GROMACS .gro file of C-alpha atoms in nm:
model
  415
    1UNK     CA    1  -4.952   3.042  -8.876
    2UNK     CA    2  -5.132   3.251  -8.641
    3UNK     CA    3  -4.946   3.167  -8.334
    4UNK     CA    4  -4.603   3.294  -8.526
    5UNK     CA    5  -4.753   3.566  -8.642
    6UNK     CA    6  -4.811   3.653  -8.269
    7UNK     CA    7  -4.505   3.544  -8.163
    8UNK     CA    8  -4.381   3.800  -8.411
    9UNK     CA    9  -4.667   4.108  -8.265
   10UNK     CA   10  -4.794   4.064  -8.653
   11UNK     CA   11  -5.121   4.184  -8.567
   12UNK     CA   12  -5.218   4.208  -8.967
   13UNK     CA   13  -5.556   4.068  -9.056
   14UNK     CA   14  -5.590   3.920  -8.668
   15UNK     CA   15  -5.964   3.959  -8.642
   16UNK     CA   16  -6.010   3.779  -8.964
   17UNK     CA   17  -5.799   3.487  -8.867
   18UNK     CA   18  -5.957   3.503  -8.570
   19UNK     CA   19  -6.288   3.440  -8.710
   20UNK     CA   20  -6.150   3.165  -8.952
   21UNK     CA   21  -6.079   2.976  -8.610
   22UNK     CA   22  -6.361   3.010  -8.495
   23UNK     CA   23  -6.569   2.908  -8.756
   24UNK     CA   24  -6.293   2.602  -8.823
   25UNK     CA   25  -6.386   2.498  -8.458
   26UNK     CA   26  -6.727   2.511  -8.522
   27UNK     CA   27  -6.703   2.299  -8.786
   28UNK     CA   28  -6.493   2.024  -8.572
   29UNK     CA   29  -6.208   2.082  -8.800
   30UNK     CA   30  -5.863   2.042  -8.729
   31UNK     CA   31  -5.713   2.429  -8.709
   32UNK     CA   32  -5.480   2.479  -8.430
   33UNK     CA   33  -5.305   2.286  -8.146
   34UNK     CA   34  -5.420   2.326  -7.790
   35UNK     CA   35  -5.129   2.514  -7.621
   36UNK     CA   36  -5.154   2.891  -7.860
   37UNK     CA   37  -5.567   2.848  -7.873
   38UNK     CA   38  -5.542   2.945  -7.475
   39UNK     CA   39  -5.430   3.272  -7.575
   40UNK     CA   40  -5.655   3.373  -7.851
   41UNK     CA   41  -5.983   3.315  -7.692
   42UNK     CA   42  -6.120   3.334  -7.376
   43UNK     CA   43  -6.334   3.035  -7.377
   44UNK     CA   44  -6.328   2.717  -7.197
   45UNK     CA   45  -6.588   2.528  -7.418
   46UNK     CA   46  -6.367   2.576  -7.724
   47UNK     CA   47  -6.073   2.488  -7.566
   48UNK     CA   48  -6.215   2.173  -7.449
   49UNK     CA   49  -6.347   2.104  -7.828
   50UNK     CA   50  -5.975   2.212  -8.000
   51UNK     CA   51  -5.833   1.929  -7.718
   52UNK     CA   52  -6.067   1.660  -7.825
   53UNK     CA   53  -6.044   1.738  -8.174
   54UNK     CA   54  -5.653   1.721  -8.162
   55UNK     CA   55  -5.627   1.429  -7.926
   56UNK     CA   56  -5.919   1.236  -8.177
   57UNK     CA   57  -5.628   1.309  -8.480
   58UNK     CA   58  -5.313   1.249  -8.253
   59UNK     CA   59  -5.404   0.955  -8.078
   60UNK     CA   60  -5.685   0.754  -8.325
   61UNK     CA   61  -5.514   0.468  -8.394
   62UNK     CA   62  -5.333   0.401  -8.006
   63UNK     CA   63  -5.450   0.128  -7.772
   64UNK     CA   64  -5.518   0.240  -7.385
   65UNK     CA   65  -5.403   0.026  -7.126
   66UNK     CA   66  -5.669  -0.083  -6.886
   67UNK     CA   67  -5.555  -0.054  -6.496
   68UNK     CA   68  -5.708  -0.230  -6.186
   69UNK     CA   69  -5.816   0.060  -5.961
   70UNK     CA   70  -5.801  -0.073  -5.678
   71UNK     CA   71  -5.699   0.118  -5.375
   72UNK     CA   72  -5.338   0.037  -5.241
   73UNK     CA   73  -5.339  -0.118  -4.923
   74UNK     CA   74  -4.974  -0.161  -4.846
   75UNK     CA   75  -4.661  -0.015  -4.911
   76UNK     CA   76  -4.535   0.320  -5.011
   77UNK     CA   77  -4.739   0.534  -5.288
   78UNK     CA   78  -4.547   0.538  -5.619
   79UNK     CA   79  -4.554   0.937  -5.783
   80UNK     CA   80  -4.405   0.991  -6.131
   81UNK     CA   81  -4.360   1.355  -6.245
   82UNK     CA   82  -4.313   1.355  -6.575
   83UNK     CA   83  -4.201   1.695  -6.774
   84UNK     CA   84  -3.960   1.846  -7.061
   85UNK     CA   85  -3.894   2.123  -6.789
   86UNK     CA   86  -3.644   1.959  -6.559
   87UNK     CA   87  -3.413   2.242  -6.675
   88UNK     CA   88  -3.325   2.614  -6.629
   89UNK     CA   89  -3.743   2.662  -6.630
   90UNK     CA   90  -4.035   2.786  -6.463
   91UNK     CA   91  -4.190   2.500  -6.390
   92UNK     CA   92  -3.897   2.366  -6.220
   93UNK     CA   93  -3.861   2.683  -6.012
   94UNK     CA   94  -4.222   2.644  -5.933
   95UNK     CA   95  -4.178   2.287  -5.811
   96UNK     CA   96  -3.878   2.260  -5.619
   97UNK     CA   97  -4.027   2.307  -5.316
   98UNK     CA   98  -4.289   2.014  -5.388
   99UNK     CA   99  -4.008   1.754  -5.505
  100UNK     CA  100  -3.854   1.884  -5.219
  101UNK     CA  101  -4.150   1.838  -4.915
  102UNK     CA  102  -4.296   1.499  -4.957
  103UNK     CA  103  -4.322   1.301  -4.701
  104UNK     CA  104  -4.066   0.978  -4.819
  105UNK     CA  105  -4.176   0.779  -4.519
  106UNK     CA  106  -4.508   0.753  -4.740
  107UNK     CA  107  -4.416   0.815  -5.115
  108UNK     CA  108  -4.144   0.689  -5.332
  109UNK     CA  109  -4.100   1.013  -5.606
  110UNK     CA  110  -4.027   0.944  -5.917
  111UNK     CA  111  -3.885   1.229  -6.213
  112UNK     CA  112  -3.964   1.133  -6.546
  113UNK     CA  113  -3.705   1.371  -6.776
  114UNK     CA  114  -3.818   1.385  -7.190
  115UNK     CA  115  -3.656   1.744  -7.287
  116UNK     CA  116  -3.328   1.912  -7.305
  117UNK     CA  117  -3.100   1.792  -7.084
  118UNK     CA  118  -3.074   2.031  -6.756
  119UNK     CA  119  -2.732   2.191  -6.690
  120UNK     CA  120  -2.783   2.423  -6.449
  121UNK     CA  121  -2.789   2.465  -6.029
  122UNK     CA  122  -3.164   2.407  -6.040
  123UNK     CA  123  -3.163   2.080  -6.222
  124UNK     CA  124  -2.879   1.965  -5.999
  125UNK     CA  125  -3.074   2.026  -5.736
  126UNK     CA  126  -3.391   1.903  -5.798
  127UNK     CA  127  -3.223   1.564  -5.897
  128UNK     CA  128  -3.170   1.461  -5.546
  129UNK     CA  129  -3.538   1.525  -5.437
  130UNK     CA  130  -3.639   1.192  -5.615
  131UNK     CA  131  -3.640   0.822  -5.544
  132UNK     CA  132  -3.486   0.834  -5.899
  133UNK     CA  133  -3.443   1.033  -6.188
  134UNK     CA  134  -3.477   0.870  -6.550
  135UNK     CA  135  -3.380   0.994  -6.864
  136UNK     CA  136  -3.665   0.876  -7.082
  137UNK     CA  137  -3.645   1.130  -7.385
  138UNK     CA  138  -3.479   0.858  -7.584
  139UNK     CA  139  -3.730   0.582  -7.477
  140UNK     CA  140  -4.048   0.439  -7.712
  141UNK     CA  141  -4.368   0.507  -7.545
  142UNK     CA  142  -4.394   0.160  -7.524
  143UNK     CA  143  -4.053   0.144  -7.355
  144UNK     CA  144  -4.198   0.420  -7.075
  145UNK     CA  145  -4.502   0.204  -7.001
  146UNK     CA  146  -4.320  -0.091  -6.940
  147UNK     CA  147  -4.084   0.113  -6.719
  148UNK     CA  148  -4.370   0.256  -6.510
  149UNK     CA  149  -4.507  -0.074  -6.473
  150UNK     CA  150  -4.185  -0.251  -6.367
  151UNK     CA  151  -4.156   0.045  -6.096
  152UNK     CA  152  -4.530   0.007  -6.031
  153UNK     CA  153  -4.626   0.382  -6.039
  154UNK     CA  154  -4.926   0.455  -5.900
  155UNK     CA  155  -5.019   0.805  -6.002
  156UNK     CA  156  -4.838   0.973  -6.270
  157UNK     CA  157  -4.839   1.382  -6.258
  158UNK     CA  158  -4.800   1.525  -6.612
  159UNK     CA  159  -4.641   1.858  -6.574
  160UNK     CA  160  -4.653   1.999  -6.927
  161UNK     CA  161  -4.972   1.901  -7.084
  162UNK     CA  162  -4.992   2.025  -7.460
  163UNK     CA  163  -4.667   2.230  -7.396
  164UNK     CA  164  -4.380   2.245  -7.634
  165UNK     CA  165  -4.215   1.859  -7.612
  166UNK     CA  166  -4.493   1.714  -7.453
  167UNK     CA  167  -4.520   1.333  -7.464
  168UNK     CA  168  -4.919   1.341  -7.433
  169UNK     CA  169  -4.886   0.989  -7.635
  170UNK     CA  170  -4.781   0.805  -7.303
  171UNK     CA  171  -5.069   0.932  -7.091
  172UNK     CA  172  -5.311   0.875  -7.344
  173UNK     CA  173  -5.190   0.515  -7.352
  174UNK     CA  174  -5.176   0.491  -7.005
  175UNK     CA  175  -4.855   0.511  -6.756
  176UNK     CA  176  -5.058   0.489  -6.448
  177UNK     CA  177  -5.400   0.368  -6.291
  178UNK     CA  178  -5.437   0.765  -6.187
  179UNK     CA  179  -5.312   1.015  -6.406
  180UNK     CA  180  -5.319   1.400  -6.331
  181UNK     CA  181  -5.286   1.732  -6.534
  182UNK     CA  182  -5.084   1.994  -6.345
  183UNK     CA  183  -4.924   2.312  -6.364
  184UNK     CA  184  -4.756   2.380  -6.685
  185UNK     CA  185  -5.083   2.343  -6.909
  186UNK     CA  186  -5.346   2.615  -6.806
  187UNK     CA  187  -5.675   2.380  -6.974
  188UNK     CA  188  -5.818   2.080  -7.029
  189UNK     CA  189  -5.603   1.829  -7.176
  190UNK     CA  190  -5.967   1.670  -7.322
  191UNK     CA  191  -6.088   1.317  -7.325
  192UNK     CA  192  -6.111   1.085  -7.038
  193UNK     CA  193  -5.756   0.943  -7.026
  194UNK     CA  194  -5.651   1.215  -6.765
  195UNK     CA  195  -5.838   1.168  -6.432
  196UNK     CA  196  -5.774   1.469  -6.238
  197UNK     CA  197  -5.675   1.850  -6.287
  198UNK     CA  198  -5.500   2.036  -5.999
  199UNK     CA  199  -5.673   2.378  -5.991
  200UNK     CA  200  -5.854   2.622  -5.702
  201UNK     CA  201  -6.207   2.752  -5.632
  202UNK     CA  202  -6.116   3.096  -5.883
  203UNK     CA  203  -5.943   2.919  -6.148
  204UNK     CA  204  -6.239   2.675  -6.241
  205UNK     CA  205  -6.581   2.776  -6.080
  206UNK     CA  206  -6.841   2.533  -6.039
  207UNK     CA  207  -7.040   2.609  -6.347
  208UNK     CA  208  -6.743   2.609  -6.541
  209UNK     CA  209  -6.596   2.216  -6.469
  210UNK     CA  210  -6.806   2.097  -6.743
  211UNK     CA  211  -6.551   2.261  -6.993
  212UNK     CA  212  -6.301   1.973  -6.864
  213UNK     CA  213  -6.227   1.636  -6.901
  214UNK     CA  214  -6.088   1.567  -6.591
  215UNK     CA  215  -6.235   1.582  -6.259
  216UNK     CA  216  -6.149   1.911  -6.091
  217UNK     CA  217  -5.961   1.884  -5.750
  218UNK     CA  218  -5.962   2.216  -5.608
  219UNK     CA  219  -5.693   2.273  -5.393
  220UNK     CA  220  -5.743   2.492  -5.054
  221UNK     CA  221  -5.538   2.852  -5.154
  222UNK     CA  222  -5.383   2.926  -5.469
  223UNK     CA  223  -5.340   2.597  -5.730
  224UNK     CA  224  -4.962   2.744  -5.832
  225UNK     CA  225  -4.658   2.614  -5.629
  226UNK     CA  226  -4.428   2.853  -5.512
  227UNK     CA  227  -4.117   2.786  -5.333
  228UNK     CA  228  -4.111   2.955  -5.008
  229UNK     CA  229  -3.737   3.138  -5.096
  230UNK     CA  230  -3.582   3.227  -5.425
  231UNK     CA  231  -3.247   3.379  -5.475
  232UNK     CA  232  -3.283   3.750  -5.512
  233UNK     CA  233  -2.976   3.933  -5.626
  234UNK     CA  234  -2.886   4.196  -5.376
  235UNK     CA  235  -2.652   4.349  -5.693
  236UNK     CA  236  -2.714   4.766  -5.686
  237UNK     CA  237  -2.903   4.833  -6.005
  238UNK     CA  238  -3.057   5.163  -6.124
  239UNK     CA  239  -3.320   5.235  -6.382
  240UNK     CA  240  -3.021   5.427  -6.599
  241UNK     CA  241  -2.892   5.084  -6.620
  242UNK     CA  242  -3.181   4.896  -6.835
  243UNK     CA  243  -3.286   5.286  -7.035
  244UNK     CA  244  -3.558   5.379  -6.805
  245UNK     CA  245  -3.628   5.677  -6.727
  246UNK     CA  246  -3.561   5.806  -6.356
  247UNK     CA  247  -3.883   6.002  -6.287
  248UNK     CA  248  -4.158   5.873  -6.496
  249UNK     CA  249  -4.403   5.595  -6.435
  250UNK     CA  250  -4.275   5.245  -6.553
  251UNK     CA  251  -4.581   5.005  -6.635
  252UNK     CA  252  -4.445   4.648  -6.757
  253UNK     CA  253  -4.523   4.321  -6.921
  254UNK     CA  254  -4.232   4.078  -6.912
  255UNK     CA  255  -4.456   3.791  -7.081
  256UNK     CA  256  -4.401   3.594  -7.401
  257UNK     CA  257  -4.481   3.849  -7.696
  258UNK     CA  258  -4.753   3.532  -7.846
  259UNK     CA  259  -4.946   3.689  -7.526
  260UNK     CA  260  -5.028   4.011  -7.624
  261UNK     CA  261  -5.331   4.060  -7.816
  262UNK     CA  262  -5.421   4.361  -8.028
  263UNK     CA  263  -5.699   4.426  -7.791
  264UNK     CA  264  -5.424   4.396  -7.455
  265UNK     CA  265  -5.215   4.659  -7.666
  266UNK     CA  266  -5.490   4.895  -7.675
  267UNK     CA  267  -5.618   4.899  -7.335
  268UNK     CA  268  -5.227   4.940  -7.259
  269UNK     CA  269  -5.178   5.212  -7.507
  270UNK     CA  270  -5.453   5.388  -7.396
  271UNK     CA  271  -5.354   5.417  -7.042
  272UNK     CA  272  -4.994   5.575  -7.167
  273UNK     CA  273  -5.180   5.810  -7.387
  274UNK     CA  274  -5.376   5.937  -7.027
  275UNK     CA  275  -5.012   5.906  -6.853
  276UNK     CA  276  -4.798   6.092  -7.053
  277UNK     CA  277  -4.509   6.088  -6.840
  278UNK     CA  278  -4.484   5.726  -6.849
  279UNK     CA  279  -4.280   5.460  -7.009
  280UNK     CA  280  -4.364   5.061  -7.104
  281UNK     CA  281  -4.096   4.778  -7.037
  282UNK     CA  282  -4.138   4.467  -7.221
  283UNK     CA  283  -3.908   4.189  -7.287
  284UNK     CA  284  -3.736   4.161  -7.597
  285UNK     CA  285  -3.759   3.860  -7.871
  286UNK     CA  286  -3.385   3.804  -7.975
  287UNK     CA  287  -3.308   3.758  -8.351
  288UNK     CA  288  -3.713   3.821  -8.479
  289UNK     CA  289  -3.880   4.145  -8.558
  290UNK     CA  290  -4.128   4.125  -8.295
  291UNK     CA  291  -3.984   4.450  -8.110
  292UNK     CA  292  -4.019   4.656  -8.470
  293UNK     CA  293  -4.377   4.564  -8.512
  294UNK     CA  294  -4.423   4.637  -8.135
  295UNK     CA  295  -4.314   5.003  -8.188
  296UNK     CA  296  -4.455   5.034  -8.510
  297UNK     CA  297  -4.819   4.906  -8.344
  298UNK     CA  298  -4.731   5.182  -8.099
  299UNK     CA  299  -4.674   5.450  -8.353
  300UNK     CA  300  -4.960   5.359  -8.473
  301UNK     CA  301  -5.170   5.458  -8.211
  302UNK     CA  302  -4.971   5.776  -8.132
  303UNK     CA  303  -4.680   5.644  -7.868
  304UNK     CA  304  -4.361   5.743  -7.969
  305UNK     CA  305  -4.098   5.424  -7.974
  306UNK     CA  306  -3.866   5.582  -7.694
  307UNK     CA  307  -4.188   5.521  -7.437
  308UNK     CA  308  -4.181   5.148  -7.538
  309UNK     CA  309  -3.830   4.961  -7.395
  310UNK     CA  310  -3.738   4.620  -7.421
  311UNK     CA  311  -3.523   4.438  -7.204
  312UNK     CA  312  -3.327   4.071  -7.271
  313UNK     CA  313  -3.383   3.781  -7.109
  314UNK     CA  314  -3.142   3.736  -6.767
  315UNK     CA  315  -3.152   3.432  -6.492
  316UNK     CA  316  -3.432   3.466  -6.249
  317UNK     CA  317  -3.178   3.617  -5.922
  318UNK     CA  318  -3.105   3.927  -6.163
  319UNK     CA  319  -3.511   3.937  -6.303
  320UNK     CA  320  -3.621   3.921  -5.975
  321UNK     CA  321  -3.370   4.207  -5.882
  322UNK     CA  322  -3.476   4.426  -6.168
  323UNK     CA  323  -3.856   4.422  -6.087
  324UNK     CA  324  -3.812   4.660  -5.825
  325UNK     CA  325  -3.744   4.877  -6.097
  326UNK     CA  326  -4.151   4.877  -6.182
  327UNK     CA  327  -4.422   5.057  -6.029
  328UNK     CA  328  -4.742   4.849  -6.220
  329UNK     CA  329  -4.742   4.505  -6.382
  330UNK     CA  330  -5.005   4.539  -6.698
  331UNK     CA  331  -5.127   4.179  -6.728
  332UNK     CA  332  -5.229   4.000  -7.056
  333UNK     CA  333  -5.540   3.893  -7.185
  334UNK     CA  334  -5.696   3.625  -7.213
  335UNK     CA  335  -5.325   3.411  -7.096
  336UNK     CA  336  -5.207   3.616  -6.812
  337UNK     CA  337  -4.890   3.605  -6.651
  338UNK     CA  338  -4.852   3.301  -6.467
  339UNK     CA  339  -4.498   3.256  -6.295
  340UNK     CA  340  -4.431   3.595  -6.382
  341UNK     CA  341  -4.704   3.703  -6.195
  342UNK     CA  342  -4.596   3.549  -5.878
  343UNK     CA  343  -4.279   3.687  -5.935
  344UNK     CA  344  -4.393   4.020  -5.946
  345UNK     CA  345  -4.597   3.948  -5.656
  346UNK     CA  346  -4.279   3.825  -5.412
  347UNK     CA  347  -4.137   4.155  -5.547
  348UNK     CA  348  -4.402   4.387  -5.413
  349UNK     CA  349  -4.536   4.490  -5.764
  350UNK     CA  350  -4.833   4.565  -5.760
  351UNK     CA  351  -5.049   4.334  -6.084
  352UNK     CA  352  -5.363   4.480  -6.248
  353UNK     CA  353  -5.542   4.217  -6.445
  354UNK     CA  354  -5.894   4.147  -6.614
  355UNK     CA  355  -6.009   3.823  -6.500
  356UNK     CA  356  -6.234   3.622  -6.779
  357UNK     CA  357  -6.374   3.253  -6.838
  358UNK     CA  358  -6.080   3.006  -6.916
  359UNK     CA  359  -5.844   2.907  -6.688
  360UNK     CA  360  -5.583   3.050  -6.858
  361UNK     CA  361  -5.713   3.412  -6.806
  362UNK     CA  362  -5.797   3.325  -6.409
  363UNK     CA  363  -5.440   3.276  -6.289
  364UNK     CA  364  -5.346   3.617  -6.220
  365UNK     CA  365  -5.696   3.648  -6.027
  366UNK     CA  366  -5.634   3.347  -5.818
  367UNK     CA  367  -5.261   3.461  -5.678
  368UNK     CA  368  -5.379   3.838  -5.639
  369UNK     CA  369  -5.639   3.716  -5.379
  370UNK     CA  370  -5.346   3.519  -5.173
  371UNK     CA  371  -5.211   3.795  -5.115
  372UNK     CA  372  -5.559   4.000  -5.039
  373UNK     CA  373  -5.531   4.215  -5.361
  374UNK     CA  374  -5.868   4.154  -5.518
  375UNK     CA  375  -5.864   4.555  -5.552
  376UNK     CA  376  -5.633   4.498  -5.875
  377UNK     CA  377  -5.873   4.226  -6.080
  378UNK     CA  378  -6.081   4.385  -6.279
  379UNK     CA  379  -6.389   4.244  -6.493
  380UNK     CA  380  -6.395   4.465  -6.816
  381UNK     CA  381  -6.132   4.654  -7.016
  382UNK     CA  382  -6.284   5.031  -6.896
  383UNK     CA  383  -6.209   4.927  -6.493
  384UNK     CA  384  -5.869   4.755  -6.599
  385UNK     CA  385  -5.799   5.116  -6.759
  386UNK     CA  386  -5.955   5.307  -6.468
  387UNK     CA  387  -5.758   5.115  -6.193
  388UNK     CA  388  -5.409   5.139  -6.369
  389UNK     CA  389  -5.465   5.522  -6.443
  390UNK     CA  390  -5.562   5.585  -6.020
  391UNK     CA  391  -5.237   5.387  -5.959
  392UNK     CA  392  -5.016   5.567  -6.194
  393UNK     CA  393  -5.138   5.918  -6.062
  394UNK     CA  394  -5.198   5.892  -5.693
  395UNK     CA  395  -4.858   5.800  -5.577
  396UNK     CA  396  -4.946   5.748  -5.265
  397UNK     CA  397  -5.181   5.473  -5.284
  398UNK     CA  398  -4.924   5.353  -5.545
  399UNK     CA  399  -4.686   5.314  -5.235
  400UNK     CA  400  -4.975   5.203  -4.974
  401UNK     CA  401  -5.069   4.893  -5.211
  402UNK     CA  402  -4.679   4.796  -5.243
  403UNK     CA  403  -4.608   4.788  -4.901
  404UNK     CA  404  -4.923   4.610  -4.818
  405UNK     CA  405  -4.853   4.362  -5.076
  406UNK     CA  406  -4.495   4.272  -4.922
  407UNK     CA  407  -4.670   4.294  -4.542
  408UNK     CA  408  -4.919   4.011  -4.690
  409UNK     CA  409  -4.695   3.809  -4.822
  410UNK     CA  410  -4.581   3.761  -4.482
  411UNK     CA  411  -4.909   3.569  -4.358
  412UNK     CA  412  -4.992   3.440  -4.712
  413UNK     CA  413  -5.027   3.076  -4.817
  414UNK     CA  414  -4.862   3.173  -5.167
  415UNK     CA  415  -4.499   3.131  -5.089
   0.00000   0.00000   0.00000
């Protein structure tokens, strides 16, 4: 209930549900899946709990398999991806450049496909990156298993985690004698039947790896894949075009609305109310009210609708193209912008965010500091208020810190 309500910006009685979370997790009870926990609190240790909790109801009554672990001595490696996202997605987009780059003299790649069907250029394009590409979304768990072990897979990458059509089932029985969480969940998946999480040194800090199940593998820059060249469309667009304004200071947030908090709406609210002349650009839920209660929440707290403008969703060429319509990216709190961070980033927009405890709320930190923008990650709501304000006023440092960002992408690891 309270993820739709946030879906829908229904910010009515949030603290108090809120609190009945909390105290429902305290009590080991059964509240809320994994994936809409991440961004409602900013805390590792109860993520970790609300994943074993789940997993302890979902998967009670499932046998694991038991695999030899012995290391493989001959022959080529055997890597199953498996995902819901082989599709017109972000994930995808992430990892085409991974499919893409392995070394096949060593590994025989493996896609394992359980969502929508893909249609588009990037699923027909990612197909030919693998050894081979299997259907499985009409397949038993039972079926997969036996697939995997006819093939022989030797470590199977789970790409979506607790995401929307996740097949968590198959991992918790076993597909693989090594098993890793990657990319498309930001937390731990909980339990022991995941071996390894992909992350970096910011995402999870030492302290911090106790909040997972898996064993942390920190990867040397930034943990996010990013292919080294997307399509930008070179289409002339102006701000009249979208209903922003030509001379006024355009802050944006192009995330899911489920992302934006009460407390994010604030700190963002409060930073128009010290920029008058400025507008905010958000992305619009088709078919919901979400955008009503958005302007109404505005309203609210004294900014006139016109200031707030939502955009639809378009293919990532013409997104990409319309970001250079923005001066400064407003992140979320605690789940920041993830691919839509590095998007801004390969744009030149410039990202303030407010880095906190969960990995979830660390991702925006981690890809600012590829691209030596630490300057922009704040850790409290008064500096992330301070730092968009300087930005929004001083227009030259506003243009300094773009064109630095787009001269450090140049020598950056990121892309």
């Amino acid at each position: 209930l309270l993820h739709t309500k946030m879906m829908l910006a229904d910010w009515n009685k949030f603290d108090k549900d809120l609190e009945k979370l909390i105290d429902s997790l305290d009590k080991k009870k059964k509240s809320i899946n994994p994936f809409p926990l991440l961004s409602l609190i900013d805390d590792p240790a109860y993520h970790k709990i609300n994943a074993e909790i789940f997993m302890d109801y979902k998967f009670k009554n499932e046998k694991s398999q038991i695999f030899e672990k012995a290391r493989k001595t001959e022959g080529k490696i055997k890597i199953g991806y498996f995902s819901p996202d082989f599709r017109e997605h972000p994930t995808l987009y992430l990892m085409m450049d991974v499919f893409k780059l392995h070394d096949f003299s060593k590994f025989d790649v493996y896609a394992f496909s359980f969502g929508p069907k893909g249609t588009g250029i990037a699923y027909n394009n990612s197909k030919k990156f693998f050894t081979k590409f299997f259907d499985i979304k009409n397949m038993s768990d039972d079926e997969v298993i036996n697939l995997c072990k006819e093939i022989g897979i030797d470590i199977a990458i789970d790409l979506c985690g607790y995401t929307s059509w996740n097949r968590a089932s198959i991992f918790f029985k076993r597909v693989a004698p090594i098993q890793i969480n990657y990319l498309g969940y930001a937390g731990s998946i909980g339990g022991n039947f995941i071996d390894y999480i992909l992350a970096d040194e910011i995402l999870i800090s030492k302290n911090d790896k106790k909040y997972y199940g898996e064993k942390v593998i920190c990867l040397p820059n930034c943990y996010q894949a990013n292919p080294k060249n997307l399509d930008v469309s070179n289409e002339k667009i102006s701000r009249q075009d979208f209903g922003l304004p030509e001379n006024k200071i355009v802050f944006c947030n192009f995330n899911s609305s489920y992302k934006i908090t009460p407390t994010t709406f604030n700190i963002w609210t409060n930073i128009m109310k010290k920029i008058p002349d400025s507008v905010l650009w958000l992305m619009d839920s088709e078919g919901n009210s979400t955008s009503e209660n958005i302007w109404r929440e505005g309203e609210n707290r004294n900014i006139e609708r016109k200031r707030i403008i939502f955009t639809k969703y378009m293919e990532s060429e013409d997104h990409l193209n319309r970001l250079r319509l923005v001066d400064i990216f407003l992140d979320t709190f605690p789940y920041n912008a993830h691919t839509t961070s590095s998007d801004a980033i390969r744009m030149g927009i410039p990202i303030v965010t407010l880095i906190g405890k969960s990995f979830a709320s660390r991702v925006s930190a981690s890809i600012l500091n590829q691209v030596n923008m630490s300057q922009l990650v704040v850790n409290n709501i008064e500096d992330f208020e301070k730092v968009a304000i300087e930005l929004a006023t001083k227009k030259d440092k506003l243009k300094d810190i773009k064109n630095e960002i787009k001269k450090n992408i140049q020598d950056s690891k990121l892309f």
